[in-house]
Coordinates of C-alpha atoms (C1' of nucleotides) in Angstrom, one line a residue:
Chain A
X1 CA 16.4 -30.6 -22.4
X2 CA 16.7 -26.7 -22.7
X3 CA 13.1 -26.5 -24.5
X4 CA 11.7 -29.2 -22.4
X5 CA 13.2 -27.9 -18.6
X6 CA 10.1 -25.7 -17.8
X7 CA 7.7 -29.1 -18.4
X8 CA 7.0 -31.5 -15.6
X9 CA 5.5 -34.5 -15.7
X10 CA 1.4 -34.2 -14.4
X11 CA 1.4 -34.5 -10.2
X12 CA -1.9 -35.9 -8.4
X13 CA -3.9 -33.3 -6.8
X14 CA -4.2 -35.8 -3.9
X15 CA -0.5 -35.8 -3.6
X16 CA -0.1 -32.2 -3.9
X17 CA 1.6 -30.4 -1.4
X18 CA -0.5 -27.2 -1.2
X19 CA -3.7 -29.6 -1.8
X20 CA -5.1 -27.7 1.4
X21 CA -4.1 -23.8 1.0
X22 CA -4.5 -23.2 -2.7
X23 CA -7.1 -22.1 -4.6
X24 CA -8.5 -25.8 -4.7
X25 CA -8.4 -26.0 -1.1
X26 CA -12.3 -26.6 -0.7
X27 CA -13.4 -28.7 -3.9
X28 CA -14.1 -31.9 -3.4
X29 CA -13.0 -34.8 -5.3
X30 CA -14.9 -34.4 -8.6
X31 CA -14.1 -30.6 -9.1
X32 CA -10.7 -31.7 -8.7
X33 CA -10.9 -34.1 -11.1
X34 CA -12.3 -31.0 -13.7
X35 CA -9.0 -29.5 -12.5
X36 CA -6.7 -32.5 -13.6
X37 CA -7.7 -31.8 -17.0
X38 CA -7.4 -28.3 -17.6
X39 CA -3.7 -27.9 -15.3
X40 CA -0.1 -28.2 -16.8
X41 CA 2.8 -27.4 -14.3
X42 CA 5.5 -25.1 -15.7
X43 CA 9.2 -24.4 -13.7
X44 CA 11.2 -21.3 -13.8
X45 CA 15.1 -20.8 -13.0
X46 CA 16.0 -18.2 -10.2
X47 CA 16.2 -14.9 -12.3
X48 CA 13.6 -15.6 -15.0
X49 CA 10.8 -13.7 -16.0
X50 CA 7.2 -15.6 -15.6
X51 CA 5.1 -13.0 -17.2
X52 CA 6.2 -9.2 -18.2
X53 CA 3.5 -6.7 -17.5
X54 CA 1.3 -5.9 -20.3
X55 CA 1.5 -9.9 -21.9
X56 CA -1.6 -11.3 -22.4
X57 CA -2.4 -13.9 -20.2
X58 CA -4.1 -17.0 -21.3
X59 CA -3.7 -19.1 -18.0
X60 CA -3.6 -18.4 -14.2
X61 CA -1.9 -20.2 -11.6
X62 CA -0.8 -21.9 -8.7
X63 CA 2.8 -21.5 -6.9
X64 CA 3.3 -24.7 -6.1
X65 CA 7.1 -24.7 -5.1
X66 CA 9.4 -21.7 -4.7
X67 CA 9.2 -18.1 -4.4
X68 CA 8.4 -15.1 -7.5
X69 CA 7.6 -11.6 -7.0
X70 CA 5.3 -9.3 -8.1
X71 CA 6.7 -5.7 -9.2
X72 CA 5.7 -2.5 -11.0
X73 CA 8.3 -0.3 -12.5
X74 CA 8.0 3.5 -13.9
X75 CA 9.1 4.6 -17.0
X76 CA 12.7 5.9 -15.7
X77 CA 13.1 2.4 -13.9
X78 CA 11.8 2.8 -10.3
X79 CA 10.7 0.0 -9.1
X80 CA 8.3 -1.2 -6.5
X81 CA 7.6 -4.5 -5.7
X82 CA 3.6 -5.2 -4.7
X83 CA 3.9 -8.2 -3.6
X84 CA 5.7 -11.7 -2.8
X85 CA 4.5 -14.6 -3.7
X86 CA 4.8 -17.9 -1.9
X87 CA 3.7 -21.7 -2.2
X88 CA -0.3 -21.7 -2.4
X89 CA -0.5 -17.8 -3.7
X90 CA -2.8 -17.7 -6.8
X91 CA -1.2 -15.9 -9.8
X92 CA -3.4 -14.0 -12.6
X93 CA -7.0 -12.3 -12.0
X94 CA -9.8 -14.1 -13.5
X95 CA -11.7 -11.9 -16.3
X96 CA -8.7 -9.9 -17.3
X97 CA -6.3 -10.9 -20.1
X98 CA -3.2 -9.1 -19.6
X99 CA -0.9 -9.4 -16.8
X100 CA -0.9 -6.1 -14.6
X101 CA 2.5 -7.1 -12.9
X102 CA 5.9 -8.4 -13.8
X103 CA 6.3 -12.0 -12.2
X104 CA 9.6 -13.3 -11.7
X105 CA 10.6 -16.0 -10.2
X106 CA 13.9 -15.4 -7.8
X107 CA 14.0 -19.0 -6.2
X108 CA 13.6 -22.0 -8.5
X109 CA 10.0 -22.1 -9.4
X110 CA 7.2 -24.5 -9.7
X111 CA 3.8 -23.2 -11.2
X112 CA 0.3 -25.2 -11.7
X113 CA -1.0 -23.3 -14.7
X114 CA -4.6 -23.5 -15.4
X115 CA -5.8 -22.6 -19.2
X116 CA -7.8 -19.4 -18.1
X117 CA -11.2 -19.8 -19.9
X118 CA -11.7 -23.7 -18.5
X119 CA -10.8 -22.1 -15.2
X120 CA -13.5 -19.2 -15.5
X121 CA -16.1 -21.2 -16.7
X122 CA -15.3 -23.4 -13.9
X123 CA -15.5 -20.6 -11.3
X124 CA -19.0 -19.7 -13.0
X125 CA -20.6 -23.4 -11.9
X126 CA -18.5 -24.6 -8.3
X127 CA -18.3 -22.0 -6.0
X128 CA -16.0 -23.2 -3.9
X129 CA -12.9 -21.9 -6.5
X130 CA -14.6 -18.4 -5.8
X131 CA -15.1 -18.4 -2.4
X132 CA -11.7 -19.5 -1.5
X133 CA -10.2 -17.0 -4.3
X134 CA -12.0 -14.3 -2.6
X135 CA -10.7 -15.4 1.2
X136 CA -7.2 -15.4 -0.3
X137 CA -7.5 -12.1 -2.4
X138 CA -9.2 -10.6 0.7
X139 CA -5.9 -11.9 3.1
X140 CA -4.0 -10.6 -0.1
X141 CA -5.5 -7.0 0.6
X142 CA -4.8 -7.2 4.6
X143 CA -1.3 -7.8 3.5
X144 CA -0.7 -5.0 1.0
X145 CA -2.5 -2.6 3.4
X146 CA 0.3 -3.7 5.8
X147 CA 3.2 -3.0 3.7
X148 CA 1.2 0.4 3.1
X149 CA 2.1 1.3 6.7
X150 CA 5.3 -0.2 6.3
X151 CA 5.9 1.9 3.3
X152 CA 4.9 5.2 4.4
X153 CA 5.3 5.6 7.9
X154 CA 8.2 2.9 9.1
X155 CA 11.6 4.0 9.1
X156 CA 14.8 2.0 7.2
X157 CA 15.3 0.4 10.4
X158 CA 11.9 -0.8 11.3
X159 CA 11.5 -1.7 7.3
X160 CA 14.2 -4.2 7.3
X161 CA 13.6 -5.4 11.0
X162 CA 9.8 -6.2 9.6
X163 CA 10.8 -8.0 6.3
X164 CA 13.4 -10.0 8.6
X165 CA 10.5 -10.7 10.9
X166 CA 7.8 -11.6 8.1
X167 CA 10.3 -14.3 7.1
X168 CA 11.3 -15.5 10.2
X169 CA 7.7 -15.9 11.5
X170 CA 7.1 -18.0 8.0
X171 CA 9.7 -20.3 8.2
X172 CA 9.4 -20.6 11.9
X173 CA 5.5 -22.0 11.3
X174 CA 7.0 -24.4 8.6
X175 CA 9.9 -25.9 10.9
X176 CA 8.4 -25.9 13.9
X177 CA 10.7 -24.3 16.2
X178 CA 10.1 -22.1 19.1
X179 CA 8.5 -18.7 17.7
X180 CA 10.1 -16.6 21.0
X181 CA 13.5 -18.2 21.0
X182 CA 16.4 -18.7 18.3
X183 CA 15.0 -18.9 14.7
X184 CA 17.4 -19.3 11.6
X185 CA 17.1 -19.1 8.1
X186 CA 17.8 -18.1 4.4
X187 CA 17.1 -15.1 2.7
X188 CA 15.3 -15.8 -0.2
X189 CA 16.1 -12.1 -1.7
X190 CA 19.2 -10.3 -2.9
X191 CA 19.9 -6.4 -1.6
X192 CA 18.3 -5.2 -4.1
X193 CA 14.8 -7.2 -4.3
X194 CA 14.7 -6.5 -0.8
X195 CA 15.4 -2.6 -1.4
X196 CA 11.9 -2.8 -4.0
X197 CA 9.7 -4.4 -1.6
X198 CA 10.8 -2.3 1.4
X199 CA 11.2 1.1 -1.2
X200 CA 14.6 1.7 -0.1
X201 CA 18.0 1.8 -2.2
X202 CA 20.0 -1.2 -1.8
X203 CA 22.9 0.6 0.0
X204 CA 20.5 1.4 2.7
X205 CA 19.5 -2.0 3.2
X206 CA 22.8 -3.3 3.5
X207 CA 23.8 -0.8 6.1
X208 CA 20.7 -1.1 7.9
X209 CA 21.3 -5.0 7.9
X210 CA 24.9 -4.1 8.9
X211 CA 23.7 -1.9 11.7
X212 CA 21.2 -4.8 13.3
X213 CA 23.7 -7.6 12.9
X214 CA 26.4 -4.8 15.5
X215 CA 23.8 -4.4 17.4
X216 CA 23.2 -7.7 18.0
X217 CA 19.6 -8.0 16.4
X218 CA 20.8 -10.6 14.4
X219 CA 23.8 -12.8 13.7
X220 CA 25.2 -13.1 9.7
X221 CA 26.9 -16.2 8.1
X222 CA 27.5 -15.4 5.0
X223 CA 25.3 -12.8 3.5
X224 CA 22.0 -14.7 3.5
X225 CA 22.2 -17.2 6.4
X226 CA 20.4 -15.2 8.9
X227 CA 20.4 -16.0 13.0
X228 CA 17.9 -14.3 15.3
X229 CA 18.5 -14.9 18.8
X230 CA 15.9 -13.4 20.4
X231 CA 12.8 -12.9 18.2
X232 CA 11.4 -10.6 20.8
X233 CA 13.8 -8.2 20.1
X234 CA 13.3 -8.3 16.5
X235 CA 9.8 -7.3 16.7
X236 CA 10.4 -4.3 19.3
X237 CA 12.8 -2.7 15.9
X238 CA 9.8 -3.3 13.8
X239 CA 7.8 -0.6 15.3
X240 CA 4.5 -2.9 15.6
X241 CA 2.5 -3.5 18.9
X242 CA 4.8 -6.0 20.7
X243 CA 2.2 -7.9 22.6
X244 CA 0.7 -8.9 19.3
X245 CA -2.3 -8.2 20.7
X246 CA -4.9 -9.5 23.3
X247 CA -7.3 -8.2 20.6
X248 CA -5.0 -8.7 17.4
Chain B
X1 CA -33.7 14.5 17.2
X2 CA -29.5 13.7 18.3
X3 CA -29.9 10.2 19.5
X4 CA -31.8 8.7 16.0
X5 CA -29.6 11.5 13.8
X6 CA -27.7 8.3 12.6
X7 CA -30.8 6.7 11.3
X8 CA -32.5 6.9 8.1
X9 CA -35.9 5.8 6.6
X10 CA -35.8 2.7 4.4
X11 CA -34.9 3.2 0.9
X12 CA -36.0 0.8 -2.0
X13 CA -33.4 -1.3 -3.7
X14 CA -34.7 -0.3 -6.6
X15 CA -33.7 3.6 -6.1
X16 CA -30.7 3.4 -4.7
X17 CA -27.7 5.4 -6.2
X18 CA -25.5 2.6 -6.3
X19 CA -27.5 -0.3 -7.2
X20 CA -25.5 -0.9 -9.7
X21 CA -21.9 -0.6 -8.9
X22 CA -22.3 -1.9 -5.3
X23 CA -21.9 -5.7 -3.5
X24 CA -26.1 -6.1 -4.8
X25 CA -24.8 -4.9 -8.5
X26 CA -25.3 -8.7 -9.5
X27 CA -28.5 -9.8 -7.5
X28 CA -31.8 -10.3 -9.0
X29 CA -34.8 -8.9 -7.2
X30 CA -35.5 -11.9 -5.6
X31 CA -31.7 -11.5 -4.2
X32 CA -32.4 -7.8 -3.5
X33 CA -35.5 -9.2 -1.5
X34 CA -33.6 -10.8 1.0
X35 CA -31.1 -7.7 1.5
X36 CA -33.8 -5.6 1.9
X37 CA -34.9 -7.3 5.0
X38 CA -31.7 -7.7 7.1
X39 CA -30.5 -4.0 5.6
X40 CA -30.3 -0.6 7.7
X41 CA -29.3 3.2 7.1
X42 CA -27.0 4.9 9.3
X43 CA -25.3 8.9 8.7
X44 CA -22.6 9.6 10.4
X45 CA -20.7 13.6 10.6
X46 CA -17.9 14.5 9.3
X47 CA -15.2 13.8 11.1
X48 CA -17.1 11.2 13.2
X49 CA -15.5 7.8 14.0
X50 CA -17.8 4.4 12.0
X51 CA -15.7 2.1 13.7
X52 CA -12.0 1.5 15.6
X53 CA -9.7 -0.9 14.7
X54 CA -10.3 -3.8 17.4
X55 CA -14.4 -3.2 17.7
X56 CA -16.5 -5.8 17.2
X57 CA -18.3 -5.8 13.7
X58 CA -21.5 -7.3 13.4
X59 CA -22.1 -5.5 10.5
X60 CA -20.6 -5.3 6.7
X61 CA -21.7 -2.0 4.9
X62 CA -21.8 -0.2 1.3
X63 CA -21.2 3.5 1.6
X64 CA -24.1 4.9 -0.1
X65 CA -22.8 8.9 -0.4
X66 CA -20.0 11.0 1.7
X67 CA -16.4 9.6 2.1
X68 CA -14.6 7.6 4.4
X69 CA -11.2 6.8 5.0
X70 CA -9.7 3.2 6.4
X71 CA -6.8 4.2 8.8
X72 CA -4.1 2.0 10.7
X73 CA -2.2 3.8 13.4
X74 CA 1.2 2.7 15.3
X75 CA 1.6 2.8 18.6
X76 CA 3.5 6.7 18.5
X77 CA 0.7 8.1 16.7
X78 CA 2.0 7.6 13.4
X79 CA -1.0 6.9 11.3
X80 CA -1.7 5.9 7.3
X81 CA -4.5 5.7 5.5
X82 CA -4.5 2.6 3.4
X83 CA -8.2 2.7 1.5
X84 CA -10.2 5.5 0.5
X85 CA -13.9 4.8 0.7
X86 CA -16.6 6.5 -1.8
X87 CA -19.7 5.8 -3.0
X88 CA -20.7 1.8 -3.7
X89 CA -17.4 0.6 -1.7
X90 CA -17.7 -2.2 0.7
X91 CA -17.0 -2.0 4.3
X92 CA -16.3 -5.3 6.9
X93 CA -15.0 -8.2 5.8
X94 CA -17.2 -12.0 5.6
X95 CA -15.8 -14.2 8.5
X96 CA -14.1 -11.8 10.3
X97 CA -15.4 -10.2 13.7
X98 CA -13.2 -7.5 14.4
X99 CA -12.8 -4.8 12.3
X100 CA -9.1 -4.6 11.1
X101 CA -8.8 -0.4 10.6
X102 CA -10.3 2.7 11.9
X103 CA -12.7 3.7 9.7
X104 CA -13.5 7.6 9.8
X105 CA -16.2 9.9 8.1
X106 CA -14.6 12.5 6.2
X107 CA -18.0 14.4 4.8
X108 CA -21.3 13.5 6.0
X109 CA -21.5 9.8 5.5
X110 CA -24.7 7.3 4.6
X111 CA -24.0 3.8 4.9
X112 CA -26.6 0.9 3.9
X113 CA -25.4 -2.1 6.7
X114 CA -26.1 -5.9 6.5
X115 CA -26.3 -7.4 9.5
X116 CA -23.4 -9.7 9.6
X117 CA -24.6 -13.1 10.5
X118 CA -27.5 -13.3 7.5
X119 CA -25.6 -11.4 5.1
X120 CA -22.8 -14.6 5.3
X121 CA -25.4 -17.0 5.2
X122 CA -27.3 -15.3 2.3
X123 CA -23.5 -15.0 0.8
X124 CA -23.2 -19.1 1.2
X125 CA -26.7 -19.5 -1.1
X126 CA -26.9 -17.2 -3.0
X127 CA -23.4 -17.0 -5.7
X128 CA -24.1 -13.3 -7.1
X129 CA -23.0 -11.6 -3.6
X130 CA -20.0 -13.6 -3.3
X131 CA -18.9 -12.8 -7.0
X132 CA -19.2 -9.4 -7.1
X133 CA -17.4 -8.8 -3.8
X134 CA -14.9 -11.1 -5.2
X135 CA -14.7 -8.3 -8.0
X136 CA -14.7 -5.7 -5.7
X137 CA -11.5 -7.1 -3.4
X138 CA -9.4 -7.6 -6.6
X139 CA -10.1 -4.5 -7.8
X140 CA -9.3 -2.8 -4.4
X141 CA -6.2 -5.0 -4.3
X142 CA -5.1 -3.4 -7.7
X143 CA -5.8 0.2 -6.5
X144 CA -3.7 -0.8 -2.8
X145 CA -1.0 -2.2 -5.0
X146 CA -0.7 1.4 -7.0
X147 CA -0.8 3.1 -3.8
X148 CA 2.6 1.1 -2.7
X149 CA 4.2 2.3 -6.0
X150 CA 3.2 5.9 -5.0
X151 CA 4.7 5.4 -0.9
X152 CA 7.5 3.9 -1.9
X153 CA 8.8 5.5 -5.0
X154 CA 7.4 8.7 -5.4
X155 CA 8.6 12.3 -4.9
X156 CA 6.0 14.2 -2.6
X157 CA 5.5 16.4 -5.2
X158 CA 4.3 13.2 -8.0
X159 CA 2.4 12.2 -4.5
X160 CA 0.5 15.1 -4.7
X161 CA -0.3 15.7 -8.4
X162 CA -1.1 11.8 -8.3
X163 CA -3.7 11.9 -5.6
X164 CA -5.0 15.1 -7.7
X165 CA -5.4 13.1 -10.5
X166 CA -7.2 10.3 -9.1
X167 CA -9.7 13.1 -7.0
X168 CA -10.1 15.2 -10.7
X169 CA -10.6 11.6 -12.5
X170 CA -13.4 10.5 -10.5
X171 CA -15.2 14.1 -10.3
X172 CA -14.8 14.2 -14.2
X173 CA -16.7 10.7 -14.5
X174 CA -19.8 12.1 -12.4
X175 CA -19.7 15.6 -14.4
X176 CA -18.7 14.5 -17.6
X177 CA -16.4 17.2 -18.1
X178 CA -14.0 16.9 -20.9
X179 CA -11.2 15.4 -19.2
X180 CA -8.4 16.8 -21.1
X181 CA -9.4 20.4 -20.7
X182 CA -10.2 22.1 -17.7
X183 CA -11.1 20.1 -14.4
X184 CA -12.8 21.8 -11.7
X185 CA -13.3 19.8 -8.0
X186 CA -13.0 20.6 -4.3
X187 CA -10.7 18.8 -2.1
X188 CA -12.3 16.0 0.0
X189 CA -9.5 15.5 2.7
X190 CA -7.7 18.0 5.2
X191 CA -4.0 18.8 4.4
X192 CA -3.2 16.1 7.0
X193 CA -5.4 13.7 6.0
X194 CA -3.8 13.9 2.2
X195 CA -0.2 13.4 4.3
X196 CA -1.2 10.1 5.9
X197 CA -2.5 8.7 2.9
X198 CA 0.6 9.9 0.6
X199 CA 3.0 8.8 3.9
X200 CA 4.0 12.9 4.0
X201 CA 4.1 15.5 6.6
X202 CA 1.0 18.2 6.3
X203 CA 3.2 21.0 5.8
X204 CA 5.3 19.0 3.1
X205 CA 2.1 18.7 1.5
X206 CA 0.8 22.0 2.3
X207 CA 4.4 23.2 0.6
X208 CA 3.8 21.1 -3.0
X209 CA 0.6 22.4 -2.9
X210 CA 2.0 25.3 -3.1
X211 CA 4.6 24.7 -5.7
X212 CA 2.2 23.2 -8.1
X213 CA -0.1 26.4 -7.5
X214 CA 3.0 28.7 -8.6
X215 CA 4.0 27.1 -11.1
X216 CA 0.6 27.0 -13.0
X217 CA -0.1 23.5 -12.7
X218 CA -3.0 24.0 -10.6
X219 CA -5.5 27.0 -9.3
X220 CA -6.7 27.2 -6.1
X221 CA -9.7 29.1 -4.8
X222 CA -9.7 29.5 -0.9
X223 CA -8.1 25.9 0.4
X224 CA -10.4 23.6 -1.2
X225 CA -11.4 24.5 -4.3
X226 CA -8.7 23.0 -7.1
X227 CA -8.6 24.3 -10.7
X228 CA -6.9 22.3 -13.6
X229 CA -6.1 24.5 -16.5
X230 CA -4.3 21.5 -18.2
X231 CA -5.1 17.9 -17.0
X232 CA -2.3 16.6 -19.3
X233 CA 0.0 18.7 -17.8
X234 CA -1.1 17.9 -14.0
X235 CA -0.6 13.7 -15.5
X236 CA 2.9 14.7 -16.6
X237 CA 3.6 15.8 -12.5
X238 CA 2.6 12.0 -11.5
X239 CA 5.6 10.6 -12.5
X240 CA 2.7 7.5 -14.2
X241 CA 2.7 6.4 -18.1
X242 CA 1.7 9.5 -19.8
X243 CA 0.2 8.0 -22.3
X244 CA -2.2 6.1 -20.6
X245 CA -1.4 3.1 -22.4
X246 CA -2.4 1.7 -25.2
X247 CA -1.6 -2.1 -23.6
X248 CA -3.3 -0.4 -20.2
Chain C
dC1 C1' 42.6 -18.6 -10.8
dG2 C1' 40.0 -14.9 -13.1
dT3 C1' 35.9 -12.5 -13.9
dA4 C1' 31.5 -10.7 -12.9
dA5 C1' 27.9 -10.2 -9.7
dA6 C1' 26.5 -9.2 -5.1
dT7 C1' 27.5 -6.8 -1.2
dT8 C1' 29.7 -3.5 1.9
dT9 C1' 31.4 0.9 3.2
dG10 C1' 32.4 5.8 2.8
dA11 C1' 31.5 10.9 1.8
dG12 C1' 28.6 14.5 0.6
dC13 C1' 24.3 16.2 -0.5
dC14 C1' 19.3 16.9 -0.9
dC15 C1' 14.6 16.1 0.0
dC16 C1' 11.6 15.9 3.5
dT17 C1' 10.9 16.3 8.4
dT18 C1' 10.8 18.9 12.6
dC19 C1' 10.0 22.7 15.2
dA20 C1' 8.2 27.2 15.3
dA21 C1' 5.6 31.2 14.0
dG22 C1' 2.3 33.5 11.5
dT23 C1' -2.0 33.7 8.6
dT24 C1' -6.5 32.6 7.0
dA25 C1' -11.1 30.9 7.7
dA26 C1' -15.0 29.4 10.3
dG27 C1' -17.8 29.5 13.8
dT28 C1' -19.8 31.2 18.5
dG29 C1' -21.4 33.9 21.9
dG30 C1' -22.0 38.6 23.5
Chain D
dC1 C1' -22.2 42.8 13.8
dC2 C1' -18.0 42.2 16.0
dA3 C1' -14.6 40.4 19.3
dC4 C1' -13.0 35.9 20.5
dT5 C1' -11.7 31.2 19.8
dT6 C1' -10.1 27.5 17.5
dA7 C1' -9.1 24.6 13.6
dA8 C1' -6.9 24.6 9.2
dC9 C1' -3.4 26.1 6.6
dT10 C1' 0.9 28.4 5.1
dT11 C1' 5.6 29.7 5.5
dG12 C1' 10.3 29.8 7.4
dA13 C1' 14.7 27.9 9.3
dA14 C1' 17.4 24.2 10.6
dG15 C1' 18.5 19.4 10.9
dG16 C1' 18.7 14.6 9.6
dG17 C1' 17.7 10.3 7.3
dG18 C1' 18.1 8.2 3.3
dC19 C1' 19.9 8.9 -1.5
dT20 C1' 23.7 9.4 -4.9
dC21 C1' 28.0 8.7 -6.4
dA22 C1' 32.2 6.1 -5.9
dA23 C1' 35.3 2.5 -4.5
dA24 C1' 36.6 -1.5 -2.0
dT25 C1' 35.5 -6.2 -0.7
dT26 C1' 33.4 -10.7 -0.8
dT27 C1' 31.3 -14.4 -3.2
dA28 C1' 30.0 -17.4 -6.9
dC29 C1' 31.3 -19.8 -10.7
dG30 C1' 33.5 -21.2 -15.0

DNA sequence: CGTAAATTTGAGCCCCTTCAAGTTAAGTGG
DNA sequence: CCACTTAACTTGAAGGGGCTCAAATTTACG
């Protein structure tokens, strides 16, 4: 079992659940059946490392089930995490063959690998894979220029009041409820993964979190189980326009 | 003479500076055909405004020569820059119909714009466009993913001998000046320009400025014109992989 | 129940910001 | 050609937000 956990048993594109957000979200039938043949899924425990900056790469990929990150680290060990990655996100850049990034995965992770070369050949004759890889890459690119804001302007405050909000507003589209009333959920980062992404120290994010939870942004069960009773007055802390905008 | 400043004389394909690093890099001259027709010139001054965040687009662009900056603002003023644009970078995005940040002349500007509606459809038919912007985004995505390294880790003072680096890097390419010895280039942006796209104050910036001036790590000449004695030792200030990497 | 990891909280300090003033440089009109 | 104006830039002083260092507390898990 230990050699074998990180193999899973071949899942029907039909059947998949990101069928219509991945990077296969526009072929049709045949070019998923080229698909079948070149993917292999691969699973991750919370904690591992999917692929260490530097390592050549001979696949790209899917998530298909939990959450990984994307960081970058300096030489004296600051770290910085570029990105998050969620069901549907596309891991790996076709045309380059070593991984820029350190992926790991810090929820339980399920990945639909495709062999690289196939997958660029592939790319070179449908160009539905393309066009949707660009749409996502360019969404990608809104989202980093976000956290650029986030990053350089927003306060420790307005930092972790965004992240909470960028997670609320996910899981609120999954489960349905309300988006202006009570939303609740997990967070799917420690202290100090949240500390990288928002470039803070981890002992700032816990007292900022401390701070919001006495002021009555948000209620805490435990340390992850977060409440928000009033999403409105989330997004006021986060420093962005409230109305969301009439042009937005 | 000022009401048709902002418009040019068509330009051949075939002559233009950045035939070959821009979105058309991949088209054929049958391709280049078809952009010809639904293509226009505009300058703009520096310091002029292209577009604001909000406006309707019903254009994408290349910038042909001069440099602009992509800019998001807050409500209270506070303002980043998250893209730099120079020569051959893309402007607008393919399905969208408001543009997304202020986009702002820094020097005299030349833009070569597509009008929106055929350049999408041409973009549908014809793969080359599509996979070169593809190309483009990542590689943008890569540069915006550094950038959040630099806002969220840096000191100011590796901000500024980063951004130097990058500036001296890309003027070295175009005068192919050794680039380990000395580097000579003027300064593109404003002191507060610099401190919204390295998330600082202008005078903090104005003050590192200073502080890599006295202690030899750069010359200046009047307040745009930048020295580098030592390009190794202005690398060392950036806090980045000295060695460039032999995995890099 | 015991150990280690994750988290919280405290105290002091430092880097960067804020506020303010002064200096340089580039026009512009007389 | 020079006074005047204004924008860009530099420098100083003081304050604060987030960091560092340190210890206590909670949680997870074997």
């Amino acid at each position: 079992m230990a050699l074998q956990e990180n193999v899973r048993t071949h899942i029907d594109c039909g059947d998949c659940p990101i069928r219509h957000r991945a990077v296969c979200a526009r072929c049709e039938s045949d070019e998923l059946k080229l698909l079948e043949e070149m993917k292999y899924y691969r699973t991750y425990e919370a904690g591992q490392t999917v692929i260490w900056s530097g390592d050549k790469m001979d696949f790209v990929a899917s998530v298909v089930e939990g959450i990984a990150t994307l960081t970058q680290t300096m030489e004296d060990g600051r770290t910085q995490m570029v990105g998050l990655l969620l069901p549907s996100d596309f891991v790996g850049r076709p045309g380059r063959d070593q991984a820029a990034y350190d992926v790991t995965a810090t929820t339980r992770l399920t990945m639909c690998c495709f062999r690289k070369k196939p997958f660029e050949d592939m790319m070179m004759n449908t160009p539905h894979i393309g066009q949707r890889l660009l749409e996502m890459t360019l969404d990608e690119l809104d989202a980093a220029r976000e956290w650029m804001l986030l990053l350089g302007r927003k306060t420790a405050r307005e930092k972790i009041a965004s992240l909470l909000a960028i997670i609320a507003r996910r899981d609120a589209t999954l489960k349905l409820s309300n988006s202006r009333g009570q939303v609740v959920f997990d967070l799917p980062l420690t202290r100090e993964a949240m500390a990288d992404y928002l470039g803070l120290t981890l002992e700032t994010v816990s007292r900022q979190i401390s701070a919001l939870k006495r002021d009555g942004v948000i209620e805490l069960e435990g340390k992850r189980h977060v409440t928000v009773p009033d999403m409105e007055r989330l997004l006021d802390e986060t420093g962005d326009d409230t109305d969301g905008g009439v042009f937005a």
